[in-house]
mmCIF file of C-alpha atoms in Angstrom:
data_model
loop_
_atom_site.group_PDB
_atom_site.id
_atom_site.type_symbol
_atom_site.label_atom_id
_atom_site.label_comp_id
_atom_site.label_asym_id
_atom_site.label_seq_id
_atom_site.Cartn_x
_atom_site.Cartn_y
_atom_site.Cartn_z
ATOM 1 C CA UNK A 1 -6.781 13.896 -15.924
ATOM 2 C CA UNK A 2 -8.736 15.392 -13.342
ATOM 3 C CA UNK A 3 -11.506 17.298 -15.323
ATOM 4 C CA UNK A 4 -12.925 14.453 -17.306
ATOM 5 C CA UNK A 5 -12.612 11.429 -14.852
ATOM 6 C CA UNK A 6 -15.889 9.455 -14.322
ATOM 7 C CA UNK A 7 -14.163 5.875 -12.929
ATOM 8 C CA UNK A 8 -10.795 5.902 -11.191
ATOM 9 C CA UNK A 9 -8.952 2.271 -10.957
ATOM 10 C CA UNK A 10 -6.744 1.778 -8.351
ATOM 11 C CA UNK A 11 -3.852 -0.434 -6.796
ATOM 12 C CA UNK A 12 -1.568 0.289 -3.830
ATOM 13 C CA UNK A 13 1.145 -2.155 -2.054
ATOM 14 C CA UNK A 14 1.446 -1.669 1.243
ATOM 15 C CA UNK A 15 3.985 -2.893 4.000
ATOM 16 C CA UNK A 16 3.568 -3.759 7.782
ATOM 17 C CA UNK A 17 5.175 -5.804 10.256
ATOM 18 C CA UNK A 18 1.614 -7.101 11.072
ATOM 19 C CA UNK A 19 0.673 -10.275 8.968
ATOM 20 C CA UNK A 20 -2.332 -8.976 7.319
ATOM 21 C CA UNK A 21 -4.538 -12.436 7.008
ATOM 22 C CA UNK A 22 -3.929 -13.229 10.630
ATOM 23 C CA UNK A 23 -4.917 -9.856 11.848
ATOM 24 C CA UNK A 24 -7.207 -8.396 9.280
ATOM 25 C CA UNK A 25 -6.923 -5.020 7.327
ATOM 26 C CA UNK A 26 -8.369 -2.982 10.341
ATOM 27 C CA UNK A 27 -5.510 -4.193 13.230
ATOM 28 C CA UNK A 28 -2.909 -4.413 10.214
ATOM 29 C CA UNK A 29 -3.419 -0.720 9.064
ATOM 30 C CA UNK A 30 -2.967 0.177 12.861
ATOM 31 C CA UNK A 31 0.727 -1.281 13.012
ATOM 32 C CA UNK A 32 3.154 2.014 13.738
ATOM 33 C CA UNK A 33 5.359 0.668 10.741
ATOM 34 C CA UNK A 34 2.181 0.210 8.222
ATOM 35 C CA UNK A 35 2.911 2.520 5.358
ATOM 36 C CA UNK A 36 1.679 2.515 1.445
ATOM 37 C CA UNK A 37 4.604 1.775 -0.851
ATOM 38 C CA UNK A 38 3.056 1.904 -4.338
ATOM 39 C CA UNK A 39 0.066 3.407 -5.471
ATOM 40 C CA UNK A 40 -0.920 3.012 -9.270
ATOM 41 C CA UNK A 41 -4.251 4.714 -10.780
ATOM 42 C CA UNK A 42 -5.682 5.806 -13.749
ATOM 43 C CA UNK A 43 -8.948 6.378 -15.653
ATOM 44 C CA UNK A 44 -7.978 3.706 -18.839
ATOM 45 C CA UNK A 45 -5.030 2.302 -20.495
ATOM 46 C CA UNK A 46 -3.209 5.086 -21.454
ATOM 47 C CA UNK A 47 -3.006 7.492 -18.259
ATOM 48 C CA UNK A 48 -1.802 5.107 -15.809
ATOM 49 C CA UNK A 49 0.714 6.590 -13.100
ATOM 50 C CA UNK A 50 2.721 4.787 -10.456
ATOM 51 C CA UNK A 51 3.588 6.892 -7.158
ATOM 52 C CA UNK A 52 6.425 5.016 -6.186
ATOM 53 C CA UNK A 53 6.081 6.576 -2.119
ATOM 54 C CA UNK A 54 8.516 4.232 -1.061
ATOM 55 C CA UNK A 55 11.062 5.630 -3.283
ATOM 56 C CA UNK A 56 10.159 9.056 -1.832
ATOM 57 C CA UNK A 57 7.938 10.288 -4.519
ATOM 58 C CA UNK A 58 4.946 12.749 -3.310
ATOM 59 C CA UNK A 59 1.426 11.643 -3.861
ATOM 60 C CA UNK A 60 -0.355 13.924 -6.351
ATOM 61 C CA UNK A 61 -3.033 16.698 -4.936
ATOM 62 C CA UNK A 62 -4.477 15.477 -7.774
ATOM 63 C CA UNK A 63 -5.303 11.607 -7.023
ATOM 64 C CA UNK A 64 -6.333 12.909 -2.723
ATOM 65 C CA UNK A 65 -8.600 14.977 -4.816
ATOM 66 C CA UNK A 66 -9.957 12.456 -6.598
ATOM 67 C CA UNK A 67 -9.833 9.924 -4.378
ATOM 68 C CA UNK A 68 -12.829 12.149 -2.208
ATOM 69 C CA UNK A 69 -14.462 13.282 -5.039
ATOM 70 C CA UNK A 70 -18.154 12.136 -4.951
ATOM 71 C CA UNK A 71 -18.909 11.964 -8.506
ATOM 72 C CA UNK A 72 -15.886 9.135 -9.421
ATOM 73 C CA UNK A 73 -16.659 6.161 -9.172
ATOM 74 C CA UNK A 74 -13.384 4.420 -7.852
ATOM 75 C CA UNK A 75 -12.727 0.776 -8.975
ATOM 76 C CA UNK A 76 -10.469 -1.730 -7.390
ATOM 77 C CA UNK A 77 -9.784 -5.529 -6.519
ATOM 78 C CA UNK A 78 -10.713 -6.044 -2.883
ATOM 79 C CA UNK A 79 -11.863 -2.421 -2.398
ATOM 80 C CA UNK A 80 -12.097 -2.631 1.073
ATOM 81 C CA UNK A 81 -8.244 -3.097 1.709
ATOM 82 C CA UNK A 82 -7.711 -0.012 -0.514
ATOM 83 C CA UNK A 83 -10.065 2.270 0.856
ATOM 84 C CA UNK A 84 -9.068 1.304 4.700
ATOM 85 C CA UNK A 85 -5.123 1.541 3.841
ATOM 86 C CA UNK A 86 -5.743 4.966 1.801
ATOM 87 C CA UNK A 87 -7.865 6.355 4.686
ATOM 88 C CA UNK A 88 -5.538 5.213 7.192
ATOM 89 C CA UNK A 89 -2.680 6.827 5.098
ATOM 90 C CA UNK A 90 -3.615 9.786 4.251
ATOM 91 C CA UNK A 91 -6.308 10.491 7.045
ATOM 92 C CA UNK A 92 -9.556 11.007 4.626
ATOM 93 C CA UNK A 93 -12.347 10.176 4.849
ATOM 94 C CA UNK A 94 -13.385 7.052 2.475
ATOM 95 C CA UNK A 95 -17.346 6.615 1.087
ATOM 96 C CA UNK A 96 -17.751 2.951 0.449
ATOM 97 C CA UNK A 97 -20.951 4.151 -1.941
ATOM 98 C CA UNK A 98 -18.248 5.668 -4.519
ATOM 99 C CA UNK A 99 -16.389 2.363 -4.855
ATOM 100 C CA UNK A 100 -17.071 -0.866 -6.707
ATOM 101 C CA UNK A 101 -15.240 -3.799 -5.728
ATOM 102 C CA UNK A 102 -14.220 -6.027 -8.985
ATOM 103 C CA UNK A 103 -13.732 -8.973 -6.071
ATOM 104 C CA UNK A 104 -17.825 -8.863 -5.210
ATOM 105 C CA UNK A 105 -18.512 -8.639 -8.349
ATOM 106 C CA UNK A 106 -16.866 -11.532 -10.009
ATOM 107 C CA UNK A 107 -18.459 -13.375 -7.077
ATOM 108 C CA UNK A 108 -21.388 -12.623 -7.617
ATOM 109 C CA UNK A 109 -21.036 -14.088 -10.797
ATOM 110 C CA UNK A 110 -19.973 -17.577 -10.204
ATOM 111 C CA UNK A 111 -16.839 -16.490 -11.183
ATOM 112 C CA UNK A 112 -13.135 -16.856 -9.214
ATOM 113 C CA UNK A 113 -12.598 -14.324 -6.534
ATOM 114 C CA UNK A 114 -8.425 -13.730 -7.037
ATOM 115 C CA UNK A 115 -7.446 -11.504 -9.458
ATOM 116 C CA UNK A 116 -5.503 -13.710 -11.131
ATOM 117 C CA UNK A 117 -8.210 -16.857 -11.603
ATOM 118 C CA UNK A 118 -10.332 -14.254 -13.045
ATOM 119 C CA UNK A 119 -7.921 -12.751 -15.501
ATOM 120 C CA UNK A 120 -7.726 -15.776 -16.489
ATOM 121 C CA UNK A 121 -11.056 -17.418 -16.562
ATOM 122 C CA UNK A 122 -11.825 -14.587 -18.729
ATOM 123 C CA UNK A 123 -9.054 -14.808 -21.283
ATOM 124 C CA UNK A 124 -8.278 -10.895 -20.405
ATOM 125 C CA UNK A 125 -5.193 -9.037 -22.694
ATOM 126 C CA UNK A 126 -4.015 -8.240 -18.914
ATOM 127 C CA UNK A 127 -3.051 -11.231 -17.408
ATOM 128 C CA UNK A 128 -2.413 -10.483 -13.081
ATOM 129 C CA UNK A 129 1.798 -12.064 -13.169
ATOM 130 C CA UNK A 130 2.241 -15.234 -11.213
ATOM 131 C CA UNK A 131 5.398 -13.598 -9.529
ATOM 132 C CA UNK A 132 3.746 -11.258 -7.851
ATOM 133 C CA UNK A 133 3.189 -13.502 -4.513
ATOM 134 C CA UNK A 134 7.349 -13.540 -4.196
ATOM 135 C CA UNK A 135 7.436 -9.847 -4.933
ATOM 136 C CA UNK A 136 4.688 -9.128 -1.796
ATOM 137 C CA UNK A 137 6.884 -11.651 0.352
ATOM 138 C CA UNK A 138 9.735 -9.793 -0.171
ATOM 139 C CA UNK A 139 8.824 -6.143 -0.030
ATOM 140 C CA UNK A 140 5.128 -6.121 1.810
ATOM 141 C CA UNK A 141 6.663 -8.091 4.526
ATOM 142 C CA UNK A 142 9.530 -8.113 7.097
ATOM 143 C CA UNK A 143 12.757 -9.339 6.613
ATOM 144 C CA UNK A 144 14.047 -12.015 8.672
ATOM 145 C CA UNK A 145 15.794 -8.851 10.336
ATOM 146 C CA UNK A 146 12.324 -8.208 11.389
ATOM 147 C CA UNK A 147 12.457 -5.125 8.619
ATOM 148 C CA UNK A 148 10.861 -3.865 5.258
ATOM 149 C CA UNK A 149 13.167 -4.667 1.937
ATOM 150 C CA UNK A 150 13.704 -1.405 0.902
ATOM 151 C CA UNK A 151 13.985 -0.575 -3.255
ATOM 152 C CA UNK A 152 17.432 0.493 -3.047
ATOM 153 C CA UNK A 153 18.480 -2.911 -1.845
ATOM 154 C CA UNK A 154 16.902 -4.807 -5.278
ATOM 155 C CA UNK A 155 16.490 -2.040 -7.787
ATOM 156 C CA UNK A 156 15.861 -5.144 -9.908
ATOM 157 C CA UNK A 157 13.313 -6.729 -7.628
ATOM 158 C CA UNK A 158 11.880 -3.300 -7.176
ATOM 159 C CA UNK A 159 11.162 -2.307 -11.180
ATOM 160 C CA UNK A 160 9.186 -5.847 -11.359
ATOM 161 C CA UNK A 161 7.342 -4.945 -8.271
ATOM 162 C CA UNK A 162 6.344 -1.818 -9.775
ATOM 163 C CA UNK A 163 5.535 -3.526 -12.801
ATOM 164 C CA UNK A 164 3.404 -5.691 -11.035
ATOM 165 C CA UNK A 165 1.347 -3.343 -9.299
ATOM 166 C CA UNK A 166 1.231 -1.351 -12.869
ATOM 167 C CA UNK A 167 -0.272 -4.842 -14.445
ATOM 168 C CA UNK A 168 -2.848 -5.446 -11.583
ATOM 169 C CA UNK A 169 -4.548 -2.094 -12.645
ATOM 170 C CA UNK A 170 -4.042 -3.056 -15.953
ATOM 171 C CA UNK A 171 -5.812 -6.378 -15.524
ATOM 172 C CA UNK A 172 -8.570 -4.383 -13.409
ATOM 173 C CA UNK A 173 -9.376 -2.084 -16.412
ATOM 174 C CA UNK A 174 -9.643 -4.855 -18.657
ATOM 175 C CA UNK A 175 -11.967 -6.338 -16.436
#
């Protein structure tokens, strides 16, 4: 994938401890428990890839590489969350000038901001699914033990999770 990629479109799930709309992306990132869980990417359709990190897999040399190379253009819904997290993470440096935010854009347009009003305001193949705001409760957030869900506890939960970050990129290519 890495030769011919021009655009790279990107989704990651995160967890922290820190509530992210109180505190903001910057403070939440900084939380010693903030970690990325899922990341999925791809250049169209048919190359997506999920990195499930929170199920121990190791993120591809391949995506880092991409993910600093100047001549992608990388493409996600509220960029600035993904580039701050992915910085954060994996301690690169992240040049907003190589990212378009499908968020800004859709605003500019008159059009809804959340991923899932736009999807379907625009009658998109790739609809964003509705259950993804219980499947970020339960694994982006802690527990009322005060810790992350992990997958082995809800393999179940976990594959729709998965398949919910796989459909937001989905949705963001079809945009």
């Amino acid at each position: 994938m890495i030769g011919s990629v021009n655009y790279l479109y990107i989704d990651i799930e995160t967890y922290s401890s820190l509530d992210l709309k109180t505190v903001g992306v910057y403070k939440y990132v900084e939380s010693k428990d903030f970690k990325i869980t899922l990341i999925t990417y791809g250049s169209n359709q048919e190359d997506l890839s999920c990195v499930r990190i929170a199920e121990g897999e190791t993120v591809p040399t391949e995506l880092l590489a991409l993910l600093i190379n100047p001549k992608v253009t990388k493409i996600a819904h509220n960029a600035v969350f993904e580039m701050v997290c992915l910085g954060k993470y994996f301690s690169i440096e992240i040049d907003p000038k190589q990212w378009v935010c499908t968020a800004i854009l859709a605003t500019a347009q008159g059009l809804p901001r959340s991923l899932a009003d736009l999807s379907l305001a625009l009658g998109l193949d790739y609809k964003k699914q509705l259950n993804g705001v219980l499947l970020v409760n339960y694994f982006a957030k802690p527990n009322k033990k005060g810790e992350m869900n992990t997958p082995i506890e809800n393999l179940e939960k976990w594959g729709e999770y998965v398949q919910y970050n796989m459909q937001d990129v989905r949705a963001l290519i079809a945009l």
